[in-house]
Coordinates of C-alpha atoms in Angstrom, one line a residue:
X1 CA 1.4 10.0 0.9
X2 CA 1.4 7.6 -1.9
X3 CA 0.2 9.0 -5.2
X4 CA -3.8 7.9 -6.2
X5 CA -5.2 7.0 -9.3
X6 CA -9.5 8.2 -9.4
X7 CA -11.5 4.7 -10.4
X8 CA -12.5 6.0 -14.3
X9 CA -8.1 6.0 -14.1
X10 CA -8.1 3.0 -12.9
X11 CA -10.8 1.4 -15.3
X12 CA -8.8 2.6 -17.9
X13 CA -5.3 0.9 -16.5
X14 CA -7.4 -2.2 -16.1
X15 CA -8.2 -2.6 -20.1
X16 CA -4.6 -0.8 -21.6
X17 CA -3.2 -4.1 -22.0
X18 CA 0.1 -3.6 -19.4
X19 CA 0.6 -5.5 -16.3
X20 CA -1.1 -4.5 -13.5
X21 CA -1.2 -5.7 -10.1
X22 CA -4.5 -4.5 -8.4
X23 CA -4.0 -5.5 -5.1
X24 CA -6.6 -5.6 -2.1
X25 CA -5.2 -5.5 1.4
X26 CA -8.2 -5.5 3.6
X27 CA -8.6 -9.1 5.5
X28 CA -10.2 -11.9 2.8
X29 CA -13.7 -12.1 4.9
X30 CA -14.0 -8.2 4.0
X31 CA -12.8 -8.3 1.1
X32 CA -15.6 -10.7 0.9
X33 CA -18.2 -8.7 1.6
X34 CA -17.2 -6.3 -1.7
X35 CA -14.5 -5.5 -3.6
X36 CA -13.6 -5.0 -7.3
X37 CA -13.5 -7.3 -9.6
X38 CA -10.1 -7.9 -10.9
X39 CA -8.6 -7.2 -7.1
X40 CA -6.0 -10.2 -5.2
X41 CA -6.7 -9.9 -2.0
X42 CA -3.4 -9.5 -0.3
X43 CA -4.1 -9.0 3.5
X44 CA -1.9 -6.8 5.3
X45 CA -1.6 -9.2 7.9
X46 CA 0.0 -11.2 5.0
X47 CA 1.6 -9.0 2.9
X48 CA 5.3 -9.8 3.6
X49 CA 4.7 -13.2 3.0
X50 CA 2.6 -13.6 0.4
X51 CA 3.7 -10.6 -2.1
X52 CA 6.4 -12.3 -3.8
X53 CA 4.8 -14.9 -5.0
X54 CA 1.8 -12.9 -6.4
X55 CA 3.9 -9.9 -7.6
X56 CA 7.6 -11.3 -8.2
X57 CA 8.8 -8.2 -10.1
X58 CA 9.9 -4.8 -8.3
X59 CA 9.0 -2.9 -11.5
X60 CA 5.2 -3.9 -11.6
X61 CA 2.2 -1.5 -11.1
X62 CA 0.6 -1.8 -8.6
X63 CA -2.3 0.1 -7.3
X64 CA -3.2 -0.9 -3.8
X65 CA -6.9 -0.6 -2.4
X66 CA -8.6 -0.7 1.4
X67 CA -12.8 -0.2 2.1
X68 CA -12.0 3.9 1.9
X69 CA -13.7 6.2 4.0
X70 CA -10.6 6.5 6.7
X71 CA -9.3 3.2 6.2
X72 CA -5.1 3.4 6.2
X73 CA -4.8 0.3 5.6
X74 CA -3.3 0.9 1.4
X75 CA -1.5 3.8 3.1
X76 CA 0.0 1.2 5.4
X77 CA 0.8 -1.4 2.6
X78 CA 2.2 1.4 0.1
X79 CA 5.1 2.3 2.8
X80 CA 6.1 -1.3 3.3
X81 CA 6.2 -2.4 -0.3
X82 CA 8.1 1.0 -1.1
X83 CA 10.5 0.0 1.6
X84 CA 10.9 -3.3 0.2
X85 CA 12.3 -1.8 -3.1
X86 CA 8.7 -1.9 -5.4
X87 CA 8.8 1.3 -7.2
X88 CA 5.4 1.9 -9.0
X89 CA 2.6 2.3 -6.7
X90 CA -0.1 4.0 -6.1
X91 CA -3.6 4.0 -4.3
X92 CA -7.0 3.8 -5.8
X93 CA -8.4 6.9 -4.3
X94 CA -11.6 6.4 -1.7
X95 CA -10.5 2.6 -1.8
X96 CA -13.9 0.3 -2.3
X97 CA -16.4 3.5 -1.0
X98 CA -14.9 5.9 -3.7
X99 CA -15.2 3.2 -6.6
X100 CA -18.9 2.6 -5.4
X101 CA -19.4 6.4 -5.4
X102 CA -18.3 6.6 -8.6
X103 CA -21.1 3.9 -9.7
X104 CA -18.4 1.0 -10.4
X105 CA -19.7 -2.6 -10.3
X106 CA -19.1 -4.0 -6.2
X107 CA -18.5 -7.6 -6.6
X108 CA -18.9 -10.0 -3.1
X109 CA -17.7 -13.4 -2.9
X110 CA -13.8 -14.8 -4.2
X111 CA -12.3 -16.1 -7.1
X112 CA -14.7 -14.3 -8.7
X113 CA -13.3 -14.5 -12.3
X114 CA -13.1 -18.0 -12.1
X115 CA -16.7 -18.8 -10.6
X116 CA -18.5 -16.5 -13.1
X117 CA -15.8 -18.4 -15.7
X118 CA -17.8 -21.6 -14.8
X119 CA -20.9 -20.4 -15.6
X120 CA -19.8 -18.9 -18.9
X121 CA -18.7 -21.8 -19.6
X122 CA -21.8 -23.4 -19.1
X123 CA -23.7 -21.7 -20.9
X124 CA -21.6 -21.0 -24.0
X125 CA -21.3 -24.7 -24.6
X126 CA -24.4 -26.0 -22.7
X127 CA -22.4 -28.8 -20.8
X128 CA -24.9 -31.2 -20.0
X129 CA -25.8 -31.5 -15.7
X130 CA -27.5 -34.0 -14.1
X131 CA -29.2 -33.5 -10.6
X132 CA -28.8 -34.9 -7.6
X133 CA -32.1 -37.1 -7.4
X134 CA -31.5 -37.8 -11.5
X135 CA -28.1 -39.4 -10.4
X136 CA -29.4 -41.4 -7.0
X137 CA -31.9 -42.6 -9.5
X138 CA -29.9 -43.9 -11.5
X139 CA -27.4 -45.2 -8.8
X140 CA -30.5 -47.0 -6.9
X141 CA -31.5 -48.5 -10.6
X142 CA -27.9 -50.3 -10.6
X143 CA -26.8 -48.3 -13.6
X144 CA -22.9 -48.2 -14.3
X145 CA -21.9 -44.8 -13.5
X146 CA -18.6 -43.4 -12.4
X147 CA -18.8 -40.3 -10.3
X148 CA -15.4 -38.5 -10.6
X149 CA -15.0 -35.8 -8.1
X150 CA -12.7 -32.9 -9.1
X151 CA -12.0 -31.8 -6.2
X152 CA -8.5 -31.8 -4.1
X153 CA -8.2 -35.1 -1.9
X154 CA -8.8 -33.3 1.9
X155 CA -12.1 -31.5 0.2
X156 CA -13.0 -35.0 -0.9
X157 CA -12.0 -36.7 1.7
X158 CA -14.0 -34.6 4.4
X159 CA -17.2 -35.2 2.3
X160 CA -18.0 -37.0 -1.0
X161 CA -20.8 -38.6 -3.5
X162 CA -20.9 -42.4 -2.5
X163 CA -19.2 -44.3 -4.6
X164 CA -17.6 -41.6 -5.7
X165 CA -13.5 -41.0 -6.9
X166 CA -11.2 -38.2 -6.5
X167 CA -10.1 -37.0 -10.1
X168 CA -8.5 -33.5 -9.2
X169 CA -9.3 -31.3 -12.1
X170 CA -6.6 -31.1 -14.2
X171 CA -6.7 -35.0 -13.9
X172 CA -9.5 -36.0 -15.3
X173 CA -8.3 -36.3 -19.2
X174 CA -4.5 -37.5 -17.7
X175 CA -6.7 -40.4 -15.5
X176 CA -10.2 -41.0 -16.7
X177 CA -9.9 -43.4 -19.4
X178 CA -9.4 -46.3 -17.3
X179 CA -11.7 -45.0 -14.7
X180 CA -14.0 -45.6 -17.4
X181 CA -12.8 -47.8 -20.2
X182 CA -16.2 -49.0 -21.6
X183 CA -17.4 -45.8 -23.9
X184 CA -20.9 -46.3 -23.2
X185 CA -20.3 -45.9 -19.4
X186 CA -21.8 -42.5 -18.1
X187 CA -19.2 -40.2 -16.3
X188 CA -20.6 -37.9 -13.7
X189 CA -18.1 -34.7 -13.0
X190 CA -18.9 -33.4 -9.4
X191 CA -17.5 -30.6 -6.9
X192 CA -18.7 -28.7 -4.0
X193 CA -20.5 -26.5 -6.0
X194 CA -20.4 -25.8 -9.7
X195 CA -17.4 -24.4 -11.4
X196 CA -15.3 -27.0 -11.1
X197 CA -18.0 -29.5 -12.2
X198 CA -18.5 -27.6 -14.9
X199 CA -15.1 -27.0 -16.2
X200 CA -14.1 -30.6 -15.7
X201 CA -17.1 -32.5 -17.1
X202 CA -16.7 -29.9 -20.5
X203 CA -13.1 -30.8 -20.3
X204 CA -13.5 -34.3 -20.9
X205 CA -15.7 -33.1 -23.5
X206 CA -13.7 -30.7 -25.2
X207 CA -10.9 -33.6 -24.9
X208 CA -13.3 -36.1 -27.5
X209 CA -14.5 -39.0 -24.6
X210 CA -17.0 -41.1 -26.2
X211 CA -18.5 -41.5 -23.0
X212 CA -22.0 -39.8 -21.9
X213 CA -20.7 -36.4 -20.2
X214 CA -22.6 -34.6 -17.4
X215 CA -22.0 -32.3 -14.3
X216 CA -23.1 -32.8 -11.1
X217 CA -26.0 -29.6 -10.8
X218 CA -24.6 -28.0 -8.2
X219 CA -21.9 -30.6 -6.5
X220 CA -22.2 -31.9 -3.3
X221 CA -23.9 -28.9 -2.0
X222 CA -26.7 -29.8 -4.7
X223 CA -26.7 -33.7 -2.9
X224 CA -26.9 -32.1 0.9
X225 CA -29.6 -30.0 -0.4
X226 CA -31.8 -32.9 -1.8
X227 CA -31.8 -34.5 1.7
X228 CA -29.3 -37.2 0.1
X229 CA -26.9 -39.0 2.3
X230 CA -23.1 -37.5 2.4
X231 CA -20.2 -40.0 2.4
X232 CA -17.8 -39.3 4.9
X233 CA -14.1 -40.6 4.8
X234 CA -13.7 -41.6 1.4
X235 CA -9.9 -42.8 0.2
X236 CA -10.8 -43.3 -3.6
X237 CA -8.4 -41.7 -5.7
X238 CA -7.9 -42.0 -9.3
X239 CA -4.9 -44.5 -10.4
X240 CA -1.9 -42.9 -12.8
X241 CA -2.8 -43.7 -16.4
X242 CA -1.7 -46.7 -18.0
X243 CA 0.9 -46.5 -20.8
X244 CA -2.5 -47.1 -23.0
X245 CA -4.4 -44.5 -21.3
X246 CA -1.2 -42.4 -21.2
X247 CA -0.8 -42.5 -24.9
X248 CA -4.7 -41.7 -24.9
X249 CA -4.8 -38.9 -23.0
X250 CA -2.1 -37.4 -25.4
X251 CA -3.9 -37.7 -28.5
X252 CA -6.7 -35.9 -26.7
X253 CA -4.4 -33.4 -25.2
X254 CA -3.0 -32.6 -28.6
X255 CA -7.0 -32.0 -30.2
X256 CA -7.3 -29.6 -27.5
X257 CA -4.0 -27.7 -27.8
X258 CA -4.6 -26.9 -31.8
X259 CA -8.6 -26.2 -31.2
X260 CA -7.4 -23.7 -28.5
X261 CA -4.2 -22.1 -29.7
X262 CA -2.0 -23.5 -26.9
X263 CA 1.7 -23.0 -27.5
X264 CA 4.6 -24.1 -26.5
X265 CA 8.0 -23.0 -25.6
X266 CA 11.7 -24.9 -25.4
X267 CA 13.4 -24.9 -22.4
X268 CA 16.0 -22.4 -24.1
X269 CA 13.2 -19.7 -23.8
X270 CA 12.1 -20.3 -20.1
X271 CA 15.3 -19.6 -19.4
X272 CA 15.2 -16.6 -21.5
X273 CA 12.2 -15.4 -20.0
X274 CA 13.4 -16.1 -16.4
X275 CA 16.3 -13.5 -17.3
X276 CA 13.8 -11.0 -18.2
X277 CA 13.2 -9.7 -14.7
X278 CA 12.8 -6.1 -15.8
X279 CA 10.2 -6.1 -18.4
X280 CA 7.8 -9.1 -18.5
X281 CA 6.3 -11.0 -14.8
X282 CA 7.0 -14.9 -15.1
X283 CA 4.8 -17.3 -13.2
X284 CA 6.3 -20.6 -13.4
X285 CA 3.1 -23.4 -12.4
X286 CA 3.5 -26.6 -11.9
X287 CA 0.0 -28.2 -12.6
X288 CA 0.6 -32.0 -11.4
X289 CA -0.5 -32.9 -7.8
X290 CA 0.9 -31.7 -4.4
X291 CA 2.6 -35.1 -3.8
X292 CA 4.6 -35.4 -7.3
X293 CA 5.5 -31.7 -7.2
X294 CA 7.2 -32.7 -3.7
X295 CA 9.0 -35.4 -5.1
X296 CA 11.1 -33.6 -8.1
X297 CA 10.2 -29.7 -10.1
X298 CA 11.6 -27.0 -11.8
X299 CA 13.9 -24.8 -9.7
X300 CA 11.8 -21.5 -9.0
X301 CA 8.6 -23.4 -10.1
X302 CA 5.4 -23.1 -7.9
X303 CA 2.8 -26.0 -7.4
X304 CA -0.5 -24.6 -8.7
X305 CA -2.6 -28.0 -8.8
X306 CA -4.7 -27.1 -12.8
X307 CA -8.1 -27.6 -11.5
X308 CA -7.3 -25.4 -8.6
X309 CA -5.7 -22.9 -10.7
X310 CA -8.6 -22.4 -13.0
X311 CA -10.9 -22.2 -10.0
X312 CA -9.0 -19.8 -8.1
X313 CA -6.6 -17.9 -10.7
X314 CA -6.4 -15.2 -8.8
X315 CA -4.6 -17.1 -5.9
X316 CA -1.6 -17.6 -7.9
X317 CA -1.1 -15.5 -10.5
X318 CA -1.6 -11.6 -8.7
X319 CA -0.3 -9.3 -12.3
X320 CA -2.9 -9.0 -15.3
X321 CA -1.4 -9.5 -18.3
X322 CA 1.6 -11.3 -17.0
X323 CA 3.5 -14.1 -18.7
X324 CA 2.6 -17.8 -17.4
X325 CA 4.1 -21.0 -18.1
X326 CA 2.7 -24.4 -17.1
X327 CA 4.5 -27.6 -16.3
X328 CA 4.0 -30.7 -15.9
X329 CA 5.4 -34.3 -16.8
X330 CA 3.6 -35.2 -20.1
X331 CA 2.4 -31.7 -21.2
X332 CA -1.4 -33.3 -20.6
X333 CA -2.3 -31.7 -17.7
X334 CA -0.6 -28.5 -18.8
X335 CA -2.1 -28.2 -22.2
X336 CA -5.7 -28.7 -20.3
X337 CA -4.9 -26.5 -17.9
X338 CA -3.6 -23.7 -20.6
X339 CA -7.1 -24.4 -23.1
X340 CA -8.2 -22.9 -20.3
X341 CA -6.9 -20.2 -19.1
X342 CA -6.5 -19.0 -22.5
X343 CA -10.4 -18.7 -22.4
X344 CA -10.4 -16.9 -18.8
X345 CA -8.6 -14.3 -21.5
X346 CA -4.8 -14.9 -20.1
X347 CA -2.7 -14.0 -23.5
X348 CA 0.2 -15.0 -22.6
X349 CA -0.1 -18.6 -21.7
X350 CA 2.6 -20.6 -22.6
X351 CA 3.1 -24.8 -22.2
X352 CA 7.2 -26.1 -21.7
X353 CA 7.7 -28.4 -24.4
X354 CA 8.4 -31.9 -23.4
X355 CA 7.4 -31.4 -19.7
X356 CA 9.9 -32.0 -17.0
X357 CA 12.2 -34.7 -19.4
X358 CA 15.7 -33.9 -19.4
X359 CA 15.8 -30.8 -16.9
X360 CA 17.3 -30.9 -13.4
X361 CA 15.0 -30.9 -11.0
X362 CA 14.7 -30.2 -7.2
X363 CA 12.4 -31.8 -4.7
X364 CA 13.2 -28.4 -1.8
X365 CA 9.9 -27.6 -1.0
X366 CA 8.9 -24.0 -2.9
X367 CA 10.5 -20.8 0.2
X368 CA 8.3 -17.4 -0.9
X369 CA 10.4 -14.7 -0.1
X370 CA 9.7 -12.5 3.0
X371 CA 10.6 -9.3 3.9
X372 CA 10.7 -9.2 7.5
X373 CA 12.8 -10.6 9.9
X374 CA 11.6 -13.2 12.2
X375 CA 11.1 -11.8 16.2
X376 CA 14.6 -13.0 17.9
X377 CA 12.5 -14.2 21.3
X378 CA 11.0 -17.6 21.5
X379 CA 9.7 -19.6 24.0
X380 CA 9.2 -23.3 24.2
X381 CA 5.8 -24.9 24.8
X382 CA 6.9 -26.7 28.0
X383 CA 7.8 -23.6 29.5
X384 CA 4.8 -21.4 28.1
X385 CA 2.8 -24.1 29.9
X386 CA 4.2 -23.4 33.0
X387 CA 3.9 -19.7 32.9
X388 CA 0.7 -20.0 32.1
X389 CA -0.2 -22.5 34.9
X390 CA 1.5 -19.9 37.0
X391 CA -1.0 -17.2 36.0
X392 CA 2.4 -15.2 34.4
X393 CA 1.4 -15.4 31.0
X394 CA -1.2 -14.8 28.0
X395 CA -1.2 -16.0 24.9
X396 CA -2.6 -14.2 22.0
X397 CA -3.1 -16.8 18.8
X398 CA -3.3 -15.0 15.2
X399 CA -4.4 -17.8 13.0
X400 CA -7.2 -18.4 11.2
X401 CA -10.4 -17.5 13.3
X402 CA -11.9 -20.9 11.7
X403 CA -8.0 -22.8 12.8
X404 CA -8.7 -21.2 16.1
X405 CA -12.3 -22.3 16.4
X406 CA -11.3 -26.0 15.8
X407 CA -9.0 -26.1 18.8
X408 CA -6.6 -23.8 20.3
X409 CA -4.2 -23.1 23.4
X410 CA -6.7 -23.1 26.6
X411 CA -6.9 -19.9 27.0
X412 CA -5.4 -18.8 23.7
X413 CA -6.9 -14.8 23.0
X414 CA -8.1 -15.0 19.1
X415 CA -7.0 -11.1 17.3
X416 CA -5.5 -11.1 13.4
X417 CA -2.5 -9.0 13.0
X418 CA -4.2 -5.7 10.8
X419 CA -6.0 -5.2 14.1
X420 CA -3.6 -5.5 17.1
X421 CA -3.3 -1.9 17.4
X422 CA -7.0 -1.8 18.1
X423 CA -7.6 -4.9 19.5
X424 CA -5.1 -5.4 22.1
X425 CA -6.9 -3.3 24.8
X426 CA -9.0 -6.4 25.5
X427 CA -5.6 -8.9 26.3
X428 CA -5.2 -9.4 29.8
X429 CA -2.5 -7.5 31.8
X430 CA 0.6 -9.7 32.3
X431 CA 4.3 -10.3 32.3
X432 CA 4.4 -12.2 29.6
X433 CA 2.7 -12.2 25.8
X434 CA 3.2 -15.1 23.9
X435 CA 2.2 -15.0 20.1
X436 CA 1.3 -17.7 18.4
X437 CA -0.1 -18.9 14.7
X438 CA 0.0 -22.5 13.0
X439 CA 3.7 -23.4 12.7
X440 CA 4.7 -19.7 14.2
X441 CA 5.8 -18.0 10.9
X442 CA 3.4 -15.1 11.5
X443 CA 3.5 -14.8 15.0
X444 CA 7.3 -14.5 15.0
X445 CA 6.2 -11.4 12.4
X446 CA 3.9 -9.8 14.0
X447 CA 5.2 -10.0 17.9
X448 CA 7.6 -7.0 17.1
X449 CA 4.2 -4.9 17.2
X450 CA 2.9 -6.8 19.8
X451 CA 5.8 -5.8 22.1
X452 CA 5.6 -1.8 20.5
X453 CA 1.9 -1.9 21.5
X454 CA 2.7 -3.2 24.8
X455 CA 6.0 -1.7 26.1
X456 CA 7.6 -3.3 29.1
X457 CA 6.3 -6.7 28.9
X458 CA 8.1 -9.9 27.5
X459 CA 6.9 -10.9 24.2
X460 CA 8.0 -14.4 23.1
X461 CA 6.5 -16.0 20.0
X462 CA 5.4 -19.7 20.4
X463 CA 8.5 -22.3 19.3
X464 CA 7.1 -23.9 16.7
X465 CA 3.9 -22.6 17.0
X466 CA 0.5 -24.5 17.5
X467 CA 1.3 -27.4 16.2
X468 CA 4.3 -28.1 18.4
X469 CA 1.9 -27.0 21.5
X470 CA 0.0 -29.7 20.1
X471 CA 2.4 -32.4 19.4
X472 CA 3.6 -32.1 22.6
X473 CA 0.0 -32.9 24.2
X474 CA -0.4 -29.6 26.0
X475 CA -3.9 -28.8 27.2
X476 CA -6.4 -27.5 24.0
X477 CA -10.2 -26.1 24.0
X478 CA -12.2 -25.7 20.9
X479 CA -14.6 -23.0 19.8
X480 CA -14.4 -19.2 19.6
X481 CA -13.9 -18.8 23.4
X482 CA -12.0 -15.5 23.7
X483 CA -12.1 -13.2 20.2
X484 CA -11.4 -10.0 20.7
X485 CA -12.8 -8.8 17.8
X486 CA -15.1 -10.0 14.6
X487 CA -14.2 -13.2 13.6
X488 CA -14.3 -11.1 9.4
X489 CA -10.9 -12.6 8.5
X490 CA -11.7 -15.3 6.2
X491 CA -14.6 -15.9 3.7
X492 CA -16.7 -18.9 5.7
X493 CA -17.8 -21.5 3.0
X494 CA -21.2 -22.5 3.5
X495 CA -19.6 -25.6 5.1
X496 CA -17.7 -24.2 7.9
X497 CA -21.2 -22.3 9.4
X498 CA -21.9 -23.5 12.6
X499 CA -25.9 -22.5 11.9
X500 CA -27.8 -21.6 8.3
X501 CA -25.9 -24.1 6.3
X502 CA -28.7 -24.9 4.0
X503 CA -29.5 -21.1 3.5
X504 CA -25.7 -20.6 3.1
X505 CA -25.5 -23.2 0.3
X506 CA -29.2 -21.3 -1.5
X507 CA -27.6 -18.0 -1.1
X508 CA -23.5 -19.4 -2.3
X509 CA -25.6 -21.2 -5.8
X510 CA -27.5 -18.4 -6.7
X511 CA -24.9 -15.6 -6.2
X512 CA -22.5 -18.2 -8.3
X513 CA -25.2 -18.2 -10.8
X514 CA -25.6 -14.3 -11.1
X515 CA -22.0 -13.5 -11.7
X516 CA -21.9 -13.5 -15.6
X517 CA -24.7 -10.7 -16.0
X518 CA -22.7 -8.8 -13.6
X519 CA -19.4 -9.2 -15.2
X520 CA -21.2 -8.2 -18.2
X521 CA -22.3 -4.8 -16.5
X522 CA -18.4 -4.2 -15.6
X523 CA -17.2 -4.9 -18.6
X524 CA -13.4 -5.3 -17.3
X525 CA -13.4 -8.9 -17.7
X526 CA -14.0 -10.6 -21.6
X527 CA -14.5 -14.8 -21.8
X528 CA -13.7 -16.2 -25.4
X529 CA -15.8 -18.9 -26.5
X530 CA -14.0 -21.5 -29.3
X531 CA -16.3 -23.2 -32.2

């Protein structure tokens, strides 16, 4: 049994100042439900694929938790990283029950740090909001607004503020000077919610724009709310920055990095640091868009988009107290990006000096490394079809049960990996199991404990996966048509309810709203404001 550490230990470890790597391996819609607060969630389902990226070095500590009261799941989790070759782990005893007992703070929700971030943020430097029906007033009355929405391009793409522009984040200072070139003209920050309105209408602050500066109260779920029409299908994106705008979003990059204390390395010392395997954790972030990471980055770099980094830190950086360095092409997004992590209370953020200019570079797409071998057996989709046609076959799908619910194999059985064992009572009786998931990466890990949990009958994961089923044309149905369990594996944004939305949204605002007083009662996690 793997050594465990009692929660007053573990509060202790969380403020000593080493890295630590507290790492929550229930499925993310538990975890959702409560967890603690400076937890990753790392599902077990997920673990082989996912660790390396979030904990790269062998020597880390790492203290794994599950819900506690019989759940093996750290015990589980412990054996596999141990036989991967991490050395320094340990279990937080009880899991999530035993720190509750113990009268810890239980946080609900994800990206917690960064949402109650938001609304620190808000309130330490009272960034000026606007609401929904104070903006469509203003729209109606023909005044010249621009609404920049700081989302990612599918999130804005799916729904958006009409007339709005996607301005990712991290963009907004590198872009919005010629979005809005006239400094009298009113710039409206929005998101889904609030923290990324927030953060990006006080970064164009923070950054000097003349311009009047608000945040959208509450995003686009403030809009729905207010009865206000949606657009749908929007393709207005943000141009690249003129060598002008370029040279002004410098200047204001530069104000930022010396109010802030962001500093920056050569590349002599990344490559230093990247040496340094045994003492110090390195993440490498590339803050620039998915499309210009694809097209040239740092070897060993990962694409961490800035806005999306600062909303969801924990996503990509899973060790506390861990070295970071950002990258980017001008040092503009990077610097923003730092200013504010450096706040979230990450000491050891670090910008390369002169971006990307004169390096190498590589356009391979980031490989994590895994730590299971793929399942040798594969079968085609033509052929699956057939055997299924011929009542020979089942197919048992372990995406997403919100991927599933869109569309699906006809017939497909919907179970996540953590729960085959348990769940695979309820699969049909047949020759043939096929396992399946988006592009088949995790079927073809999990169908090893398929066939263990059903011994004598083919298993074959899906070539390809669901997509090639589906470029193919092969028969799909939509909707959760054959779970065998709770569909618990993924934290449904109020979006993605299929009834309640409008409560969902209420309930998602006001629990985003809360989080700083409850921080403060946990005491783990210290903003810093700057004067």
């Amino acid at each position: 049994m793997t050594e465990t550490v009692s929660p007053s230990e573990l509060k202790a470890m969380l403020g000593d100042g080493g890295e630590l790597a507290l790492i929550d391996v229930r499925e993310q819609g538990v975890f959702g439900q409560g967890h603690l607060l400076l937890a990753t969630c790392v599902p077990l389902s997920h673990l082989e694929t996912r660790i390396s990226d979030l904990v790269p070095r062998h020597q880390t500590r790492i203290v794994l938790a599950d819900g506690g009261d019989g759940d093996t799941l750290a015990q589980k989790a412990a054996e596999h990283l141990s036989r991967w070759g991490f050395d320094n782990i340990t279990q937080l005893a009880g899991g999530l029950a035993g720190w509750r007992e113990d009268g810890q703070e239980v946080f609900s929700g994800v990206n917690v740090p960064s949402k109650a971030f938001g609304e620190f943020v808000e309130h330490a430097y009272d960034t000026p909001r606007l609401t929904a029906r104070e903006l469509m007033a203003r729209l109606d009355a023909g005044d010249p607004i621009v609404v920049l929405d700081s989302r990612p391009f599918d999130e804005f793409h799916r729904m958006s503020i009409p007339g709005g522009i996607d301005t990712p984040g991290a963009e907004l200072v590198y872009r919005a000077h010629d979005m809005a070139p006239d400094p009298e003209t009113p710039i409206i920050v929005n998101c889904a919610g609030r923290t990324r309105s927030i953060i990006g209408a006080q970064s164009l602050i923070n950054a000097g724009f003349s311009n009047p500066i608000a945040a959208l109260e509450n995003g686009t779920m403030g809009w729905h709310l207010a009865g206000l029409e949606m657009a749908r299908g929007e393709t207005a994106a943000a141009t690249l920055p003129s060598a002008a705008e370029l040279k002004q979003a410098r200047a204001t990059a530069e104000r930022v990095a010396a109010r802030f204390g962001v500093r920056r390395i050569p590349n002599e010392t990344l490559a230093e640091w990247q040496q340094d395997t045994a003492n110090n954790s390195l993440f490498v972030l590339d803050v620039r868009l998915p499309g210009e990471y694809a097209t040239g980055h740092l070897p060993g770099s990962r694409n961490a988009p800035g806005g999306q980094l600062v909303q969801g830190t924990d996503e990509y950086i899973g060790v506390r107290n861990a070295r970071v360095v950002l990258v980017d092409d001008t040092e503009v997004r990077a610097v923003m990006t730092a200013s504010w992590l450096i706040q979230m209370g990450w000491r050891d953020v670090h910008v390369l000096a002169g971006g990307l200019g004169g390096t190498e570079l590589t356009a391979d797409p980031h490989m994590p490394r895994i730590y299971s071998n793929p399942w040798p057996n594969t079968i085609d989709p033509t052929d699956l079809y057939e055997s299924l046609t011929n009542g020979k076959a089942t197919v048992i799908d372990l995406d997403t049960s919100l991927v599933y619910r869109d569309d699906h194999i006809l017939g497909a059985y919907w179970s996540m990996r953590s729960r085959l064992s348990a769940q695979i009572g309820g699969l049909p009786q047949s020759p043939v199991i096929a396992v399946t998931s988006g592009y088949g990466q995790l079927a073809s890990l999990a169908a090893g404990e398929v066939a263990a949990l059903r011994p004598g009958v083919e298993v074959y994961t899906l070539t390809g996966g669901t997509q090639n089923w589906k470029s193919q044309g092969l028969p799909l149905e939509a909707g959760l048509t054959h779970p065998l369990g709770p569909n618990d594996d993924v934290q449904y944004k109020p979006y993605d309810r299929e009834g309640g939305a409008k409560a969902a949204m209420q309930d998602y605002l006001q629990w985003e709203v809360a989080l700083v007083e409850q921080i403060e009662r946990d005491g783990s996690l210290v903003f810093d404001r700057f004067d």
